[in-house]
PDB file of C-alpha atoms in Angstrom:
ATOM      1  CA  GLU A   6      38.949 -24.569  -3.522  1.00 54.00           C
ATOM      2  CA  THR A   7      41.370 -24.051  -6.424  1.00 56.00           C
ATOM      3  CA  GLY A   8      43.341 -27.237  -6.020  1.00 59.00           C
ATOM      4  CA  LYS A   9      46.169 -25.650  -4.127  1.00 71.00           C
ATOM      5  CA  GLU A  10      44.616 -23.463  -1.487  1.00 82.00           C
ATOM      6  CA  TRP A  11      41.325 -22.344   0.049  1.00 85.00           C
ATOM      7  CA  ARG A  12      40.018 -18.796  -0.604  1.00 86.00           C
ATOM      8  CA  THR A  13      37.625 -17.033   1.692  1.00 87.00           C
ATOM      9  CA  LEU A  14      34.260 -16.146   0.091  1.00 87.00           C
ATOM     10  CA  LYS A  15      32.503 -14.895   3.154  1.00 87.00           C
ATOM     11  CA  THR A  16      33.367 -14.527   6.781  1.00 88.00           C
ATOM     12  CA  GLY A  17      32.030 -12.886   9.903  1.00 85.00           C
ATOM     13  CA  ASP A  18      28.327 -13.798   9.370  1.00 88.00           C
ATOM     14  CA  VAL A  19      26.340 -15.161  12.331  1.00 85.00           C
ATOM     15  CA  ILE A  20      23.962 -18.114  12.467  1.00 84.00           C
ATOM     16  CA  PHE A  21      21.865 -18.722  15.613  1.00 82.00           C
ATOM     17  CA  GLY A  22      18.876 -20.671  16.989  1.00 80.00           C
ATOM     18  CA  PHE A  23      17.192 -20.395  20.383  1.00 78.00           C
ATOM     19  CA  GLU A  24      13.761 -20.919  21.975  1.00 80.00           C
ATOM     20  CA  ALA A  25      12.036 -18.717  24.478  1.00 78.00           C
ATOM     21  CA  GLN A  26       8.339 -18.567  25.614  1.00 75.00           C
ATOM     22  CA  ASN A  27       7.412 -21.406  23.327  1.00 76.00           C
ATOM     23  CA  LYS A  28       8.728 -19.485  20.338  1.00 75.00           C
ATOM     24  CA  THR A  29      11.764 -20.494  18.135  1.00 80.00           C
ATOM     25  CA  VAL A  30      13.993 -18.041  16.380  1.00 80.00           C
ATOM     26  CA  GLU A  31      16.443 -19.412  13.875  1.00 82.00           C
ATOM     27  CA  SER A  32      18.772 -18.052  11.230  1.00 83.00           C
ATOM     28  CA  ASN A  33      21.066 -20.498   9.389  1.00 85.00           C
ATOM     29  CA  ARG A  34      21.347 -18.935   5.882  1.00 86.00           C
ATOM     30  CA  ILE A  35      24.451 -17.219   4.623  1.00 87.00           C
ATOM     31  CA  SER A  36      24.871 -15.539   1.305  1.00 87.00           C
ATOM     32  CA  TYR A  37      28.151 -15.120  -0.596  1.00 86.00           C
ATOM     33  CA  PRO A  38      29.323 -13.767  -3.940  1.00 84.00           C
ATOM     34  CA  THR A  39      28.515 -15.861  -7.043  1.00 81.00           C
ATOM     35  CA  SER A  40      31.350 -18.333  -7.686  1.00 81.00           C
ATOM     36  CA  ARG A  41      32.232 -21.266  -9.936  1.00 80.00           C
ATOM     37  CA  TYR A  42      34.244 -23.306  -7.366  1.00 82.00           C
ATOM     38  CA  ARG A  43      33.515 -26.982  -7.234  1.00 82.00           C
ATOM     39  CA  TYR A  44      34.257 -27.557  -3.595  1.00 85.00           C
ATOM     40  CA  LEU A  45      33.205 -25.364  -0.670  1.00 85.00           C
ATOM     41  CA  ARG A  46      34.379 -25.691   2.899  1.00 87.00           C
ATOM     42  CA  VAL A  47      32.060 -24.375   5.685  1.00 88.00           C
ATOM     43  CA  ARG A  48      33.581 -23.706   9.080  1.00 87.00           C
ATOM     44  CA  VAL A  49      31.379 -22.722  12.106  1.00 88.00           C
ATOM     45  CA  PHE A  50      33.010 -21.417  15.305  1.00 88.00           C
ATOM     46  CA  ALA A  51      31.659 -21.385  18.853  1.00 87.00           C
ATOM     47  CA  ASP A  52      30.343 -18.242  20.413  1.00 84.00           C
ATOM     48  CA  GLU A  53      32.753 -17.219  23.175  1.00 80.00           C
ATOM     49  CA  LEU A  54      29.984 -16.125  25.567  1.00 78.00           C
ATOM     50  CA  THR A  55      27.311 -18.813  25.103  1.00 79.00           C
ATOM     51  CA  ASP A  56      28.806 -21.933  23.475  1.00 80.00           C
ATOM     52  CA  LYS A  57      31.015 -24.480  25.140  1.00 82.00           C
ATOM     53  CA  GLU A  58      31.902 -26.044  21.798  1.00 84.00           C
ATOM     54  CA  ALA A  59      31.232 -25.286  18.143  1.00 84.00           C
ATOM     55  CA  PRO A  60      27.878 -26.567  16.685  1.00 81.00           C
ATOM     56  CA  VAL A  61      27.921 -29.699  14.643  1.00 85.00           C
ATOM     57  CA  ILE A  62      27.122 -29.184  10.999  1.00 84.00           C
ATOM     58  CA  ARG A  63      24.695 -31.960   9.922  1.00 85.00           C
ATOM     59  CA  ALA A  64      23.833 -30.887   6.482  1.00 87.00           C
ATOM     60  CA  VAL A  65      24.616 -28.068   3.998  1.00 88.00           C
ATOM     61  CA  LYS A  66      22.483 -27.009   1.029  1.00 87.00           C
ATOM     62  CA  VAL A  67      23.752 -24.786  -1.730  1.00 87.00           C
ATOM     63  CA  MET A  68      21.238 -22.692  -3.617  1.00 84.00           C
ATOM     64  CA  MET A  69      21.505 -20.233  -6.440  1.00 81.00           C
ATOM     65  CA  ALA A  70      19.129 -17.355  -6.926  1.00 77.00           C
ATOM     66  CA  ILE A  71      18.667 -15.358 -10.062  1.00 74.00           C
ATOM     67  CA  ARG A  72      17.304 -11.854  -9.743  1.00 75.00           C
ATOM     68  CA  GLU A  73      16.237 -10.051 -12.850  1.00 75.00           C
ATOM     69  CA  LYS A  74      15.447  -6.386 -13.011  1.00 79.00           C
ATOM     70  CA  GLY A  75      11.621  -5.799 -13.039  1.00 81.00           C
ATOM     71  CA  GLU A  76       9.833  -3.728 -15.566  1.00 86.00           C
ATOM     72  CA  GLN A  77       8.684  -0.359 -14.298  1.00 89.00           C
ATOM     73  CA  MET A  78       5.553   1.260 -15.756  1.00 90.00           C
ATOM     74  CA  THR A  79       4.827   5.005 -15.689  1.00 92.00           C
ATOM     75  CA  TRP A  80       1.883   7.082 -16.602  1.00 92.00           C
ATOM     76  CA  ASN A  81       1.205  10.788 -16.895  1.00 93.00           C
ATOM     77  CA  VAL A  82      -0.773  12.542 -14.113  1.00 94.00           C
ATOM     78  CA  ALA A  83      -2.385  15.934 -14.483  1.00 94.00           C
ATOM     79  CA  VAL A  84      -0.548  18.652 -12.570  1.00 95.00           C
ATOM     80  CA  PRO A  85      -3.081  20.160 -10.182  1.00 95.00           C
ATOM     81  CA  PRO A  86      -3.102  23.794  -9.038  1.00 95.00           C
ATOM     82  CA  TYR A  87      -1.125  24.211  -5.822  1.00 96.00           C
ATOM     83  CA  GLN A  88      -2.551  25.521  -2.538  1.00 95.00           C
ATOM     84  CA  LEU A  89      -0.597  27.957  -0.278  1.00 95.00           C
ATOM     85  CA  LEU A  90      -0.702  27.032   3.428  1.00 94.00           C
ATOM     86  CA  ARG A  91       1.519  26.700   6.420  1.00 93.00           C
ATOM     87  CA  ASN A  92       3.172  23.523   7.616  1.00 90.00           C
ATOM     88  CA  GLN A  93       4.990  23.260  10.904  1.00 85.00           C
ATOM     89  CA  GLY A  94       4.719  27.007  11.258  1.00 89.00           C
ATOM     90  CA  ALA A  95       6.337  27.770   7.839  1.00 91.00           C
ATOM     91  CA  PRO A  96       4.933  28.699   4.449  1.00 95.00           C
ATOM     92  CA  ALA A  97       4.403  25.709   2.218  1.00 96.00           C
ATOM     93  CA  SER A  98       2.684  24.553  -0.986  1.00 96.00           C
ATOM     94  CA  ALA A  99       0.486  21.564  -1.513  1.00 96.00           C
ATOM     95  CA  TRP A 100      -0.646  19.581  -4.546  1.00 97.00           C
ATOM     96  CA  ILE A 101      -3.539  17.184  -4.452  1.00 96.00           C
ATOM     97  CA  ILE A 102      -2.512  14.591  -7.035  1.00 96.00           C
ATOM     98  CA  ASP A 103      -5.202  12.406  -8.614  1.00 95.00           C
ATOM     99  CA  LEU A 104      -3.753   9.145  -9.993  1.00 93.00           C
ATOM    100  CA  GLY A 105      -6.911   8.469 -12.059  1.00 86.00           C
ATOM    101  CA  GLY A 106      -8.067   5.504 -10.036  1.00 84.00           C
ATOM    102  CA  ARG A 107      -7.205   3.405  -7.032  1.00 87.00           C
ATOM    103  CA  VAL A 108      -4.010   1.842  -8.571  1.00 89.00           C
ATOM    104  CA  PRO A 109      -0.771   0.474  -7.300  1.00 92.00           C
ATOM    105  CA  CYS A 110       1.956   3.082  -7.079  1.00 95.00           C
ATOM    106  CA  ASP A 111       5.433   3.139  -5.503  1.00 94.00           C
ATOM    107  CA  ARG A 112       6.901   6.356  -6.883  1.00 95.00           C
ATOM    108  CA  LEU A 113       6.324   9.775  -8.298  1.00 96.00           C
ATOM    109  CA  THR A 114       8.579  11.418 -10.912  1.00 96.00           C
ATOM    110  CA  LEU A 115       8.481  15.230 -10.980  1.00 96.00           C
ATOM    111  CA  GLU A 116       9.757  17.608 -13.705  1.00 95.00           C
ATOM    112  CA  VAL A 117      10.762  20.877 -11.934  1.00 95.00           C
ATOM    113  CA  GLY A 118      11.787  24.039 -13.936  1.00 92.00           C
ATOM    114  CA  ASP A 119      13.731  25.677 -11.135  1.00 92.00           C
ATOM    115  CA  GLU A 120      17.490  25.744 -11.496  1.00 90.00           C
ATOM    116  CA  SER A 121      18.413  25.098  -7.840  1.00 92.00           C
ATOM    117  CA  PHE A 122      16.569  24.439  -4.714  1.00 94.00           C
ATOM    118  CA  SER A 123      16.521  22.522  -1.396  1.00 94.00           C
ATOM    119  CA  ARG A 124      13.122  21.805   0.101  1.00 94.00           C
ATOM    120  CA  THR A 125      11.791  19.342   2.595  1.00 95.00           C
ATOM    121  CA  PHE A 126       8.621  17.484   1.518  1.00 96.00           C
ATOM    122  CA  GLN A 127       5.985  15.084   2.737  1.00 95.00           C
ATOM    123  CA  LEU A 128       3.875  12.785   0.524  1.00 96.00           C
ATOM    124  CA  GLU A 129       0.579  11.567   2.014  1.00 95.00           C
ATOM    125  CA  GLU A 130      -2.278   9.336   0.913  1.00 95.00           C
ATOM    126  CA  VAL A 131      -5.553  11.278   1.422  1.00 94.00           C
ATOM    127  CA  ASP A 132      -8.204   8.983  -0.017  1.00 92.00           C
ATOM    128  CA  ASP A 133      -9.830   9.214   3.416  1.00 91.00           C
ATOM    129  CA  PRO A 134      -9.405  12.727   4.828  1.00 88.00           C
ATOM    130  CA  GLN A 135     -10.058  11.335   8.317  1.00 90.00           C
ATOM    131  CA  ASN A 136      -7.143   8.824   7.959  1.00 91.00           C
ATOM    132  CA  VAL A 137      -4.254  10.524   6.304  1.00 93.00           C
ATOM    133  CA  ARG A 138      -1.182   8.265   5.874  1.00 93.00           C
ATOM    134  CA  LEU A 139       2.432   9.369   5.386  1.00 93.00           C
ATOM    135  CA  LEU A 140       3.979   7.566   2.442  1.00 94.00           C
ATOM    136  CA  ALA A 141       7.349   9.268   2.023  1.00 93.00           C
ATOM    137  CA  SER A 142       9.307  12.285   3.251  1.00 93.00           C
ATOM    138  CA  GLY A 143      12.751  13.820   2.648  1.00 93.00           C
ATOM    139  CA  GLU A 144      14.349  16.589   0.793  1.00 94.00           C
ATOM    140  CA  LEU A 145      14.195  17.667  -2.857  1.00 94.00           C
ATOM    141  CA  THR A 146      17.431  19.203  -3.992  1.00 93.00           C
ATOM    142  CA  ARG A 147      19.114  20.505  -7.078  1.00 92.00           C
ATOM    143  CA  ARG A 148      22.463  22.291  -7.259  1.00 90.00           C
ATOM    144  CA  VAL A 149      23.489  25.140  -9.513  1.00 86.00           C
ATOM    145  CA  GLY A 150      25.180  23.873 -12.700  1.00 80.00           C
ATOM    146  CA  GLY A 151      23.885  20.318 -12.283  1.00 74.00           C
ATOM    147  CA  GLN A 152      21.808  18.417 -14.866  1.00 78.00           C
ATOM    148  CA  ARG A 153      18.112  18.998 -14.676  1.00 84.00           C
ATOM    149  CA  GLN A 154      17.232  15.385 -14.007  1.00 90.00           C
ATOM    150  CA  PRO A 155      13.640  14.508 -13.022  1.00 93.00           C
ATOM    151  CA  LEU A 156      13.102  14.225  -9.304  1.00 95.00           C
ATOM    152  CA  VAL A 157      11.972  10.740  -8.156  1.00 95.00           C
ATOM    153  CA  ILE A 158      10.060  10.296  -4.827  1.00 96.00           C
ATOM    154  CA  THR A 159      10.115   6.602  -3.855  1.00 94.00           C
ATOM    155  CA  PHE A 160       7.625   5.261  -1.384  1.00 93.00           C
ATOM    156  CA  ASP A 161       8.595   3.093   1.532  1.00 86.00           C
ATOM    157  CA  ASN A 162       6.165   0.445   0.224  1.00 88.00           C
ATOM    158  CA  GLU A 163       3.977   0.002  -2.842  1.00 92.00           C
ATOM    159  CA  GLU A 164       0.603   1.526  -2.138  1.00 92.00           C
ATOM    160  CA  TYR A 165      -2.900   1.289  -3.535  1.00 92.00           C
ATOM    161  CA  ALA A 166      -4.196   4.865  -3.627  1.00 93.00           C
ATOM    162  CA  ARG A 167      -5.980   7.401  -5.794  1.00 94.00           C
ATOM    163  CA  LYS A 168      -5.316  10.767  -4.114  1.00 95.00           C
ATOM    164  CA  LEU A 169      -1.925  11.890  -2.857  1.00 96.00           C
ATOM    165  CA  ARG A 170      -0.959  15.156  -1.321  1.00 96.00           C
ATOM    166  CA  LEU A 171       2.533  16.462  -1.985  1.00 97.00           C
ATOM    167  CA  LEU A 172       3.448  19.009   0.660  1.00 96.00           C
ATOM    168  CA  ILE A 173       6.617  21.092   0.131  1.00 96.00           C
ATOM    169  CA  ASN A 174       7.960  23.581   2.656  1.00 96.00           C
ATOM    170  CA  ASP A 175       8.890  26.765   0.894  1.00 95.00           C
ATOM    171  CA  TYR A 176       9.897  28.924   3.817  1.00 92.00           C
ATOM    172  CA  SER A 177      10.849  32.330   2.231  1.00 91.00           C
ATOM    173  CA  ASN A 178      11.249  30.939  -1.276  1.00 95.00           C
ATOM    174  CA  GLN A 179       8.948  30.897  -4.237  1.00 94.00           C
ATOM    175  CA  THR A 180       6.765  27.871  -4.902  1.00 95.00           C
ATOM    176  CA  LEU A 181       8.552  25.236  -7.115  1.00 95.00           C
ATOM    177  CA  SER A 182       7.472  25.185 -10.743  1.00 95.00           C
ATOM    178  CA  ILE A 183       6.291  21.606 -11.311  1.00 96.00           C
ATOM    179  CA  SER A 184       5.609  21.079 -15.011  1.00 95.00           C
ATOM    180  CA  SER A 185       4.772  17.351 -15.110  1.00 96.00           C
ATOM    181  CA  ILE A 186       4.076  14.478 -12.695  1.00 97.00           C
ATOM    182  CA  LYS A 187       4.283  10.711 -13.494  1.00 96.00           C
ATOM    183  CA  GLY A 188       3.151   7.837 -11.352  1.00 95.00           C
ATOM    184  CA  GLY A 189       5.111   4.600 -11.413  1.00 95.00           C
ATOM    185  CA  ALA A 190       4.753   0.978 -10.252  1.00 94.00           C
ATOM    186  CA  PRO A 191       6.087  -2.448 -11.201  1.00 91.00           C
ATOM    187  CA  ALA A 192       4.339  -3.785 -14.277  1.00 88.00           C
ATOM    188  CA  ARG A 193       1.566  -6.406 -13.987  1.00 84.00           C
ATOM    189  CA  GLN A 194       1.357  -8.992 -16.655  1.00 83.00           C
ATOM    190  CA  LEU A 195      -1.740 -10.771 -17.828  1.00 85.00           C
ATOM    191  CA  ILE A 196      -0.833 -13.784 -19.927  1.00 85.00           C
ATOM    192  CA  PHE A 197      -3.570 -15.722 -21.718  1.00 83.00           C
ATOM    193  CA  GLU A 198      -3.846 -18.334 -24.482  1.00 81.00           C
ATOM    194  CA  LEU A 199      -5.994 -17.664 -27.570  1.00 80.00           C
ATOM    195  CA  LYS A 200      -7.960 -20.694 -28.667  1.00 78.00           C
ATOM    196  CA  GLU A 201      -9.036 -18.972 -31.780  1.00 75.00           C
ATOM    197  CA  ALA A 202      -6.563 -16.617 -33.468  1.00 70.00           C
ATOM    198  CA  ASP A 203      -9.309 -14.663 -35.167  1.00 65.00           C
ATOM    199  CA  GLY A 204     -11.025 -13.672 -31.946  1.00 65.00           C
ATOM    200  CA  GLN A 205     -10.397  -9.974 -32.400  1.00 71.00           C
ATOM    201  CA  PRO A 206     -10.734  -7.396 -30.951  1.00 78.00           C
ATOM    202  CA  LEU A 207     -10.052  -8.542 -27.427  1.00 82.00           C
ATOM    203  CA  ARG A 208     -11.876  -6.968 -24.580  1.00 83.00           C
ATOM    204  CA  LEU A 209     -10.712  -6.705 -20.942  1.00 84.00           C
ATOM    205  CA  PHE A 210     -13.288  -6.172 -18.184  1.00 84.00           C
ATOM    206  CA  PHE A 211     -12.098  -4.825 -14.850  1.00 80.00           C
ATOM    207  CA  GLY A 212     -13.264  -2.944 -11.874  1.00 77.00           C
ATOM    208  CA  LYS A 213     -15.186  -5.488  -9.793  1.00 78.00           C
ATOM    209  CA  PRO A 214     -13.512  -5.581  -6.380  1.00 76.00           C
ATOM    210  CA  LYS A 215     -15.648  -8.506  -5.137  1.00 80.00           C
ATOM    211  CA  ALA A 216     -14.680 -10.803  -7.948  1.00 83.00           C
ATOM    212  CA  THR A 217     -13.184 -14.129  -6.828  1.00 87.00           C
ATOM    213  CA  ALA A 218      -9.848 -15.455  -8.153  1.00 84.00           C
ATOM    214  CA  PRO A 219     -10.488 -17.892 -11.039  1.00 84.00           C
ATOM    215  CA  HIS A 220      -7.531 -20.266 -10.411  1.00 85.00           C
ATOM    216  CA  TYR A 221      -7.252 -21.512 -13.958  1.00 87.00           C
ATOM    217  CA  ASP A 222      -5.223 -24.761 -14.774  1.00 87.00           C
ATOM    218  CA  PHE A 223      -3.320 -22.619 -17.291  1.00 87.00           C
ATOM    219  CA  GLU A 224      -1.918 -20.642 -14.331  1.00 85.00           C
ATOM    220  CA  LYS A 225      -0.302 -23.775 -12.871  1.00 85.00           C
ATOM    221  CA  GLU A 226       1.075 -24.960 -16.259  1.00 85.00           C
ATOM    222  CA  LEU A 227       2.466 -21.551 -17.359  1.00 83.00           C
ATOM    223  CA  PRO A 228       5.903 -21.680 -15.568  1.00 80.00           C
ATOM    224  CA  ALA A 229       6.678 -25.084 -17.152  1.00 80.00           C
ATOM    225  CA  ARG A 230       5.597 -23.818 -20.569  1.00 80.00           C
ATOM    226  CA  LEU A 231       7.886 -20.766 -20.325  1.00 77.00           C
ATOM    227  CA  ALA A 232      10.770 -22.933 -19.094  1.00 75.00           C
ATOM    228  CA  LEU A 233      10.710 -24.867 -22.360  1.00 76.00           C
ATOM    229  CA  ALA A 234      11.967 -21.603 -24.028  1.00 66.00           C
ATOM    230  CA  PRO A 235       9.192 -21.208 -26.596  1.00 68.00           C
ATOM    231  CA  PRO A 236       8.785 -17.914 -28.387  1.00 76.00           C
ATOM    232  CA  PRO A 237       7.909 -15.233 -25.762  1.00 78.00           C
ATOM    233  CA  PRO A 238       4.229 -14.252 -25.612  1.00 80.00           C
ATOM    234  CA  ALA A 239       3.193 -11.549 -28.002  1.00 81.00           C
ATOM    235  CA  ARG A 240       2.689  -8.221 -26.197  1.00 81.00           C
ATOM    236  CA  SER A 241      -0.303  -5.944 -26.619  1.00 81.00           C
ATOM    237  CA  GLU A 242      -1.299  -2.665 -25.135  1.00 77.00           C
ATOM    238  CA  VAL A 243      -4.579  -1.591 -23.534  1.00 78.00           C
ATOM    239  CA  GLY A 244      -6.508   0.934 -25.597  1.00 78.00           C
ATOM    240  CA  ALA A 245      -8.919   3.609 -24.523  1.00 79.00           C
ATOM    241  CA  VAL A 246     -11.090   2.793 -21.516  1.00 79.00           C
ATOM    242  CA  ILE A 247     -14.798   2.860 -22.100  1.00 85.00           C
ATOM    243  CA  ASN A 248     -17.761   2.236 -19.730  1.00 85.00           C
ATOM    244  CA  ASN A 249     -19.434  -1.198 -20.079  1.00 86.00           C
ATOM    245  CA  PRO A 250     -23.007  -0.503 -21.235  1.00 86.00           C
ATOM    246  CA  ASP A 251     -24.198  -3.890 -19.858  1.00 85.00           C
ATOM    247  CA  TYR A 252     -22.869  -3.185 -16.352  1.00 82.00           C
ATOM    248  CA  LYS A 253     -25.462  -2.892 -13.674  1.00 82.00           C
ATOM    249  CA  PRO A 254     -24.045  -1.705 -10.315  1.00 79.00           C
ATOM    250  CA  GLU A 255     -25.220  -3.229  -7.082  1.00 79.00           C
ATOM    251  CA  PRO A 256     -28.043  -1.125  -5.461  1.00 81.00           C
ATOM    252  CA  LEU A 257     -26.786   1.118  -2.728  1.00 78.00           C
ATOM    253  CA  PRO A 258     -28.042   0.677   0.867  1.00 78.00           C
ATOM    254  CA  LEU A 259     -31.229   2.523   1.670  1.00 74.00           C
ATOM    255  CA  THR A 260     -29.380   5.000   3.865  1.00 73.00           C
ATOM    256  CA  GLU A 261     -27.249   6.033   0.916  1.00 75.00           C
ATOM    257  CA  ARG A 262     -30.106   6.131  -1.618  1.00 76.00           C
ATOM    258  CA  ILE A 263     -32.228   8.289   0.743  1.00 79.00           C
ATOM    259  CA  PRO A 264     -29.676   9.943   3.086  1.00 79.00           C
ATOM    260  CA  TRP A 265     -32.316  12.180   4.619  1.00 81.00           C
ATOM    261  CA  LEU A 266     -34.346   9.150   5.853  1.00 80.00           C
ATOM    262  CA  ILE A 267     -32.079   8.524   8.813  1.00 82.00           C
ATOM    263  CA  TYR A 268     -32.585  12.134  10.004  1.00 84.00           C
ATOM    264  CA  LEU A 269     -36.329  11.716   9.614  1.00 86.00           C
ATOM    265  CA  VAL A 270     -36.307   8.512  11.670  1.00 86.00           C
ATOM    266  CA  LEU A 271     -34.223  10.099  14.347  1.00 88.00           C
ATOM    267  CA  ALA A 272     -36.550  13.190  14.546  1.00 90.00           C
ATOM    268  CA  ALA A 273     -39.679  10.941  14.761  1.00 90.00           C
ATOM    269  CA  SER A 274     -37.999   8.785  17.468  1.00 91.00           C
ATOM    270  CA  SER A 275     -37.052  11.911  19.436  1.00 91.00           C
ATOM    271  CA  ILE A 276     -40.611  13.385  19.193  1.00 91.00           C
ATOM    272  CA  ALA A 277     -42.164  10.004  20.306  1.00 90.00           C
ATOM    273  CA  LEU A 278     -39.765   9.791  23.216  1.00 92.00           C
ATOM    274  CA  ALA A 279     -40.477  13.361  24.282  1.00 90.00           C
ATOM    275  CA  MET A 280     -44.254  12.697  24.180  1.00 91.00           C
ATOM    276  CA  ILE A 281     -43.817   9.596  26.351  1.00 91.00           C
ATOM    277  CA  LEU A 282     -41.722  11.565  28.884  1.00 90.00           C
ATOM    278  CA  ILE A 283     -44.379  14.406  28.981  1.00 89.00           C
ATOM    279  CA  SER A 284     -47.088  11.901  29.540  1.00 87.00           C
ATOM    280  CA  LEU A 285     -45.262  10.233  32.364  1.00 87.00           C
ATOM    281  CA  ALA A 286     -44.514  13.623  33.932  1.00 86.00           C
ATOM    282  CA  ARG A 287     -48.275  14.540  33.785  1.00 85.00           C
ATOM    283  CA  THR A 288     -49.271  11.242  35.393  1.00 83.00           C
ATOM    284  CA  THR A 289     -46.762  11.752  38.199  1.00 81.00           C
ATOM    285  CA  LEU A 290     -48.008  15.298  38.894  1.00 80.00           C
ATOM    286  CA  ARG A 291     -51.726  14.091  39.066  1.00 78.00           C
ATOM    287  CA  THR A 292     -50.902  11.183  41.390  1.00 75.00           C
ATOM    288  CA  LYS A 293     -48.947  13.134  44.072  1.00 63.00           C
ATOM    289  CA  PRO A 294     -51.879  15.438  45.229  1.00 63.00           C
ATOM    290  CA  LYS A 295     -54.182  12.455  45.733  1.00 58.00           C
ATOM    291  CA  GLN A 296     -51.583  10.664  47.852  1.00 55.00           C
ATOM    292  CA  THR A 297     -51.135  13.843  49.964  1.00 54.00           C
ATOM    293  CA  GLU A 298     -54.866  14.272  50.667  1.00 54.00           C
ATOM    294  CA  GLY A 299     -55.249  10.625  51.746  1.00 53.00           C
ATOM    295  CA  SER A 300     -52.406  11.042  54.206  1.00 51.00           C
ATOM    296  CA  GLU A 301     -54.005  14.126  55.814  1.00 49.00           C
ATOM    297  CA  PHE A 302     -57.412  12.373  56.191  1.00 46.00           C
ATOM    298  CA  GLN A 303     -55.906   9.430  57.885  1.00 49.00           C
ATOM    299  CA  ALA A 304     -54.014  11.651  60.287  1.00 45.00           C
ATOM    300  CA  GLY A 305     -57.239  13.583  61.120  1.00 46.00           C
ATOM    301  CA  SER A 306     -59.275  10.525  61.874  1.00 44.00           C
ATOM    302  CA  GLY A 307     -56.637   9.199  64.273  1.00 43.00           C
TER     303      GLY A 307
END
């Protein structure tokens, strides 16, 4: 409200609420462009098909959300040799991309040297060859005379994967010349407080999937501390990754340490079962003639 007239910020949105089969579905939130007006008027109209009168507004809450652009991290991935195959009956090329570890990833950035092309593609997660999952599909295009911008393949959802297969349908064209591949994902931040400033160098241990979450008190206090607008935390980068000499992996199951043992047990069980069956068969064959002779003797004596 400007003091003289009302201006429309948003109209046409639908709010609803109904219950069926002991389940309730409700939607009563409406978003509108950011404004600095002091007064807002909310008007709700009845549905012509279902409502006899307009719903009564009992309370209104106004909220403001601030969305900041996240930080995207990228890393170089080795370009593997491509494989020639057929996909959907057409010639195609496939690259098995190793991300270097099972890491979060939501996009791939490709540098392609070809001037122009238009190829359909599929991107699959192939960590488990028996359970291949489709992550993205579409078309890679570049027009003649256009800028040679990197090609970005965005996943439908962020995935944790190590091996990806990029499958591009070539049809009667030459295989695309991919010169570089980069993985990308939203940045993860690890914020910690140094009790002693001279505790250098810092070491970060990772790679234990069964580790439990620590739930430090510092974690709960951090938002309030950052809200006080102190100097931002100093940033550091991870150096070279080295193996931990003190790490002792958990022993593998016996079947994995001695894989041939299961076959030996199965073979021994099969032999023992065969011997039991042969013994039963011999006993049965020996018993039948005696039963036949006894029957003939009884018939003769009668």
